[in-house]
Short mmCIF file of C-alpha atoms in Angstrom, two decimals:
data_model
loop_
_atom_site.label_atom_id
_atom_site.label_comp_id
_atom_site.label_asym_id
_atom_site.label_seq_id
_atom_site.Cartn_x
_atom_site.Cartn_y
_atom_site.Cartn_z
CA MET A 12 140.45 175.74 222.46
CA ARG A 13 143.89 176.35 223.93
CA ALA A 14 145.31 178.35 226.80
CA ARG A 15 145.99 181.98 226.12
CA TRP A 16 149.78 181.63 226.20
CA VAL A 17 149.57 178.98 223.50
CA ARG A 18 147.25 180.91 221.19
CA ARG A 19 149.36 184.06 221.15
CA TRP A 20 152.46 182.70 219.50
CA VAL A 21 150.55 180.57 217.09
CA ALA A 22 148.80 183.53 215.63
CA ALA A 23 146.18 181.88 214.10
CA THR A 24 145.78 178.98 215.95
CA LEU A 25 144.18 179.90 213.72
CA LEU A 26 143.15 183.19 213.16
CA ALA A 27 142.78 181.36 209.99
CA CYS A 28 140.25 178.67 210.39
CA VAL A 29 136.60 178.57 209.30
CA ALA A 30 133.71 177.07 207.19
CA ALA A 31 131.52 177.48 204.04
CA THR A 32 131.47 179.06 200.59
CA LEU A 33 131.67 182.56 199.14
CA ALA A 34 128.77 183.96 197.20
CA GLY A 35 129.87 187.58 196.96
CA CYS A 36 132.07 189.22 194.37
CA GLY A 37 133.76 192.51 193.69
CA ASP A 38 135.05 192.76 197.26
CA ASP A 39 138.64 193.99 197.41
CA ASP A 40 139.11 192.05 200.65
CA ALA A 41 138.32 188.71 199.03
CA VAL A 42 140.45 186.65 196.71
CA SER A 43 139.08 186.23 193.18
CA THR A 44 136.68 183.28 192.98
CA ALA A 45 136.25 182.45 189.32
CA ALA A 46 135.37 178.87 190.05
CA ALA A 47 132.33 178.29 192.26
CA VAL A 48 133.75 175.65 194.57
CA ALA A 49 132.95 175.52 198.27
CA PRO A 50 136.05 175.72 200.51
CA ALA A 51 134.58 172.88 202.57
CA ASP A 52 135.10 170.58 199.56
CA LEU A 53 138.80 171.45 199.40
CA LEU A 54 139.90 170.54 202.92
CA LEU A 55 141.99 167.53 203.83
CA ARG A 56 139.88 164.41 204.08
CA PRO A 57 139.93 162.59 207.45
CA ALA A 58 141.74 159.67 205.80
CA GLN A 59 144.57 162.04 204.83
CA LEU A 60 145.29 163.06 208.42
CA PRO A 61 148.41 161.66 210.13
CA SER A 62 148.03 158.36 211.94
CA GLY A 63 146.34 158.74 215.32
CA PHE A 64 144.50 161.98 214.51
CA ALA A 65 140.71 162.16 214.76
CA THR A 66 138.53 165.07 213.69
CA THR A 67 137.04 167.30 216.39
CA GLN A 68 134.17 169.76 216.45
CA LEU A 69 135.03 173.39 215.68
CA THR A 70 132.61 176.06 214.46
CA VAL A 71 133.54 179.15 212.52
CA SER A 72 131.75 181.55 214.86
CA ASP A 73 133.31 180.15 218.01
CA LEU A 74 136.80 180.19 216.53
CA VAL A 75 136.59 183.70 215.12
CA ASP A 76 135.10 185.07 218.36
CA SER A 77 137.85 183.43 220.37
CA ASP A 78 140.58 184.70 218.08
CA ARG A 79 139.26 188.24 218.19
CA ALA A 80 139.20 188.15 221.98
CA GLN A 81 142.80 186.91 222.07
CA LEU A 82 143.94 189.61 219.66
CA VAL A 83 142.28 192.32 221.74
CA ALA A 84 143.93 190.99 224.89
CA ALA A 85 147.33 190.93 223.17
CA ARG A 86 147.25 194.60 222.14
CA ALA A 87 148.82 195.69 225.43
CA ASP A 88 151.60 193.10 225.27
CA THR A 89 155.12 194.30 224.61
CA VAL A 90 156.82 192.70 221.60
CA MET A 91 160.56 193.02 221.05
CA PRO A 92 161.85 193.88 218.52
CA GLN A 93 158.91 196.28 218.17
CA GLU A 94 158.84 195.96 214.39
CA CYS A 95 158.08 192.25 214.77
CA ARG A 96 154.52 192.73 215.99
CA ALA A 97 152.36 190.81 213.52
CA THR A 98 149.41 192.38 211.71
CA ALA A 99 148.35 189.55 209.39
CA ASP A 100 146.27 187.78 212.05
CA THR A 101 144.10 190.79 212.86
CA ALA A 102 143.46 191.70 209.24
CA PHE A 103 142.75 188.13 208.20
CA THR A 104 140.43 187.38 211.12
CA GLU A 105 138.27 190.37 210.23
CA LYS A 106 137.76 188.99 206.71
CA VAL A 107 137.12 185.35 207.62
CA SER A 108 133.53 184.22 208.14
CA ALA A 109 131.32 181.17 207.82
CA SER A 110 130.31 182.43 204.37
CA ASN A 111 133.77 182.35 202.82
CA SER A 112 135.82 179.71 204.62
CA ALA A 113 135.96 176.14 205.84
CA VAL A 114 137.79 174.59 208.76
CA LEU A 115 138.99 171.15 209.73
CA ALA A 116 140.10 170.49 213.30
CA ALA A 117 141.70 167.31 214.58
CA SER A 118 143.64 166.09 217.59
CA ALA A 119 145.85 163.24 218.73
CA ALA A 120 146.49 163.07 222.47
CA ASP A 121 147.66 166.60 223.37
CA VAL A 122 148.43 167.62 219.78
CA GLY A 123 146.06 169.97 217.97
CA LEU A 124 145.69 170.42 214.21
CA VAL A 125 143.66 173.08 212.40
CA GLU A 126 143.35 173.58 208.64
CA LEU A 127 141.64 176.52 206.98
CA VAL A 128 140.65 177.01 203.36
CA SER A 129 139.30 180.48 202.65
CA THR A 130 138.49 182.81 199.79
CA ALA A 131 139.78 185.67 201.97
CA ARG A 132 143.36 186.66 201.23
CA ARG A 133 145.97 186.44 203.98
CA ASP A 134 148.97 188.77 203.97
CA ILE A 135 151.62 186.07 203.87
CA ASP A 136 154.34 188.66 203.30
CA ASP A 137 153.60 189.96 206.81
CA ASP A 138 153.90 186.44 208.19
CA ILE A 139 157.31 186.17 206.56
CA ARG A 140 158.38 189.58 207.83
CA THR A 141 157.47 188.78 211.44
CA ARG A 142 159.10 185.30 211.51
CA THR A 143 162.38 185.82 209.66
CA ALA A 144 165.54 187.98 209.71
CA GLN A 145 165.55 190.20 212.83
CA CYS A 146 162.17 188.73 213.81
CA ARG A 147 163.37 185.14 213.84
CA ARG A 148 163.67 185.44 217.63
CA THR A 149 161.13 187.56 219.52
CA HIS A 150 160.30 188.29 223.15
CA THR A 151 156.74 189.08 224.22
CA THR A 152 155.85 190.31 227.72
CA VAL A 153 152.24 189.53 228.60
CA ALA A 154 150.46 192.56 230.06
CA ALA A 155 147.24 191.15 231.51
CA GLY A 156 145.32 188.03 232.40
CA SER A 157 146.46 184.87 234.14
CA LEU A 158 149.85 185.10 232.43
CA ALA A 159 150.50 188.76 233.26
CA GLY A 160 154.22 189.28 233.69
CA ALA A 161 155.20 186.18 231.75
CA THR A 162 157.78 186.42 228.98
CA VAL A 163 157.30 184.38 225.81
CA THR A 164 160.38 183.78 223.68
CA THR A 165 159.67 182.48 220.19
CA GLU A 166 162.32 181.16 217.82
CA SER A 167 161.07 180.69 214.27
CA THR A 168 162.71 178.44 211.69
CA THR A 169 161.66 178.66 208.05
CA LEU A 170 160.90 175.26 206.53
CA PRO A 171 161.29 174.32 202.86
CA ASP A 172 158.30 174.42 200.54
CA PRO A 173 156.79 171.02 199.78
CA PRO A 174 157.53 169.58 196.33
CA GLU A 175 154.00 170.49 195.25
CA VAL A 176 155.03 174.17 195.18
CA ALA A 177 157.83 173.56 192.65
CA LYS A 178 157.65 175.74 189.57
CA SER A 179 157.51 172.82 187.16
CA PRO A 180 154.94 171.17 184.88
CA GLY A 181 154.04 168.81 187.71
CA GLY A 182 153.84 171.49 190.40
CA LEU A 183 150.76 173.29 191.66
CA SER A 184 150.10 176.93 190.85
CA VAL A 185 150.98 178.63 194.14
CA GLU A 186 151.18 182.41 194.31
CA ARG A 187 152.86 182.52 197.72
CA ALA A 188 153.80 179.97 200.38
CA PHE A 189 155.51 180.07 203.76
CA LEU A 190 156.10 177.31 206.31
CA SER A 191 157.62 177.82 209.73
CA ARG A 192 158.47 175.95 212.92
CA SER A 193 158.17 177.78 216.25
CA ASP A 194 160.05 176.79 219.39
CA VAL A 195 158.35 178.64 222.24
CA SER A 196 159.61 179.11 225.78
CA THR A 197 157.29 180.77 228.32
CA THR A 198 158.90 182.05 231.52
CA LEU A 199 156.29 182.63 234.23
CA PRO A 200 156.59 185.25 237.00
CA ASP A 201 157.72 182.53 239.44
CA SER A 202 160.67 181.77 237.10
CA THR A 203 159.33 178.38 236.02
CA VAL A 204 159.44 177.67 232.30
CA ARG A 205 157.36 175.62 229.90
CA LYS A 206 158.20 174.85 226.30
CA GLN A 207 156.21 174.04 223.19
CA VAL A 208 156.83 173.30 219.52
CA GLY A 209 154.41 174.17 216.75
CA PHE A 210 154.21 174.43 212.99
CA VAL A 211 152.36 176.77 210.67
CA GLY A 212 152.00 176.87 206.90
CA TYR A 213 150.29 179.47 204.70
CA ALA A 214 149.78 179.51 200.94
CA LEU A 215 147.78 181.25 198.23
CA VAL A 216 146.76 178.48 195.83
CA LYS A 217 145.51 179.14 192.31
CA ARG A 218 142.76 176.77 191.27
CA PRO A 219 141.68 175.71 187.80
CA GLY A 220 139.49 178.48 186.43
CA GLY A 221 141.43 181.30 188.05
CA SER A 222 140.21 181.34 191.64
CA VAL A 223 142.74 181.75 194.45
CA LEU A 224 142.35 180.35 197.95
CA THR A 225 144.21 180.86 201.20
CA VAL A 226 145.30 177.56 202.75
CA SER A 227 146.45 177.64 206.36
CA LEU A 228 147.60 174.72 208.48
CA THR A 229 148.79 174.70 212.10
CA VAL A 230 149.92 171.83 214.28
CA ASN A 231 150.68 172.53 217.94
CA GLY A 232 152.39 170.24 220.40
CA PRO A 233 151.59 169.93 224.12
CA GLY A 234 152.61 172.83 226.34
CA GLY A 235 154.05 170.71 229.10
CA ARG A 236 154.42 171.47 232.79
CA ALA A 237 156.04 174.71 233.92
CA GLN A 238 159.15 173.88 235.93
CA ASN A 239 162.73 174.94 236.54
CA PRO A 240 164.80 173.66 234.86
CA PRO A 241 162.26 173.24 232.04
CA ALA A 242 161.47 169.91 230.44
CA ASP A 243 162.22 169.47 226.76
CA ALA A 244 159.34 170.28 224.45
CA VAL A 245 157.51 167.39 222.79
CA GLU A 246 157.41 167.70 219.01
CA PRO A 247 153.89 167.14 217.62
CA MET A 248 155.53 165.67 214.49
CA SER A 249 158.80 166.03 212.63
CA SER A 250 159.44 169.09 210.46
CA SER A 251 159.56 166.90 207.36
CA ALA A 252 156.22 165.29 208.26
CA PHE A 253 154.63 168.73 208.54
CA VAL A 254 156.02 169.77 205.16
CA ASP A 255 154.57 166.60 203.62
CA LEU A 256 151.18 167.18 205.27
CA PHE A 257 151.07 170.77 204.04
CA GLY A 258 151.82 169.57 200.52
CA THR A 259 148.88 167.18 200.79
CA ALA A 260 146.68 170.06 201.93
CA LEU A 261 147.74 172.14 198.93
CA LYS A 262 146.88 169.31 196.54
CA ALA A 263 143.48 168.97 198.20
CA ALA A 264 142.81 172.69 197.74
CA ALA A 265 143.72 172.51 194.06
CA ARG A 266 141.60 169.47 193.20
#
């Protein structure tokens, strides 16, 4: 769906995206599902997508297989600081399947959007750990593949929660939420550089009846041409627009 260098920093481009409804119970790896509602019914509707976006075809199996392959390839990469190597993507991908999740994919020109609603629980605390504090800026050296030797520098900026998360009578019941912007600079072995901007949002949403769902949303801008000096990255949307869109996704998951 995207080049390898793009998928790595977006961890979950989505290692968090897939389709259907959970029938099982009593599994410690799944979020409680007191209300029998299919995740596919709780995605954003096409009419709620930003102007210019159109839905695209994306299957659960293809996405999960691709994400697993990317995670395996990334094991040999060097991440600095070392403690900033993420684990949430691997754990979450192993729990996501077509029987417990639903995915919506859309695009506008070179911008990609993927939303996931899943009964599998994502470790959002790990996402926060690996994108804030000493991990706000990371450097990854790619070990193998077409980008072997490239260095990927990622600067993460935490975004505010949407108003829907507010702890007030009018707010949704959200157990955990985290939104982040990533400014990514990839330096290739020939010293050329390409830049990209992307957004990611994760939340655990409590639904009427007691069930809890993971909602994940990513929006990735175009990678651009590698050159020296590098061209400025093209924002796929403003940070405030992403926050608003994520709030809409949370309301959809709680309906």
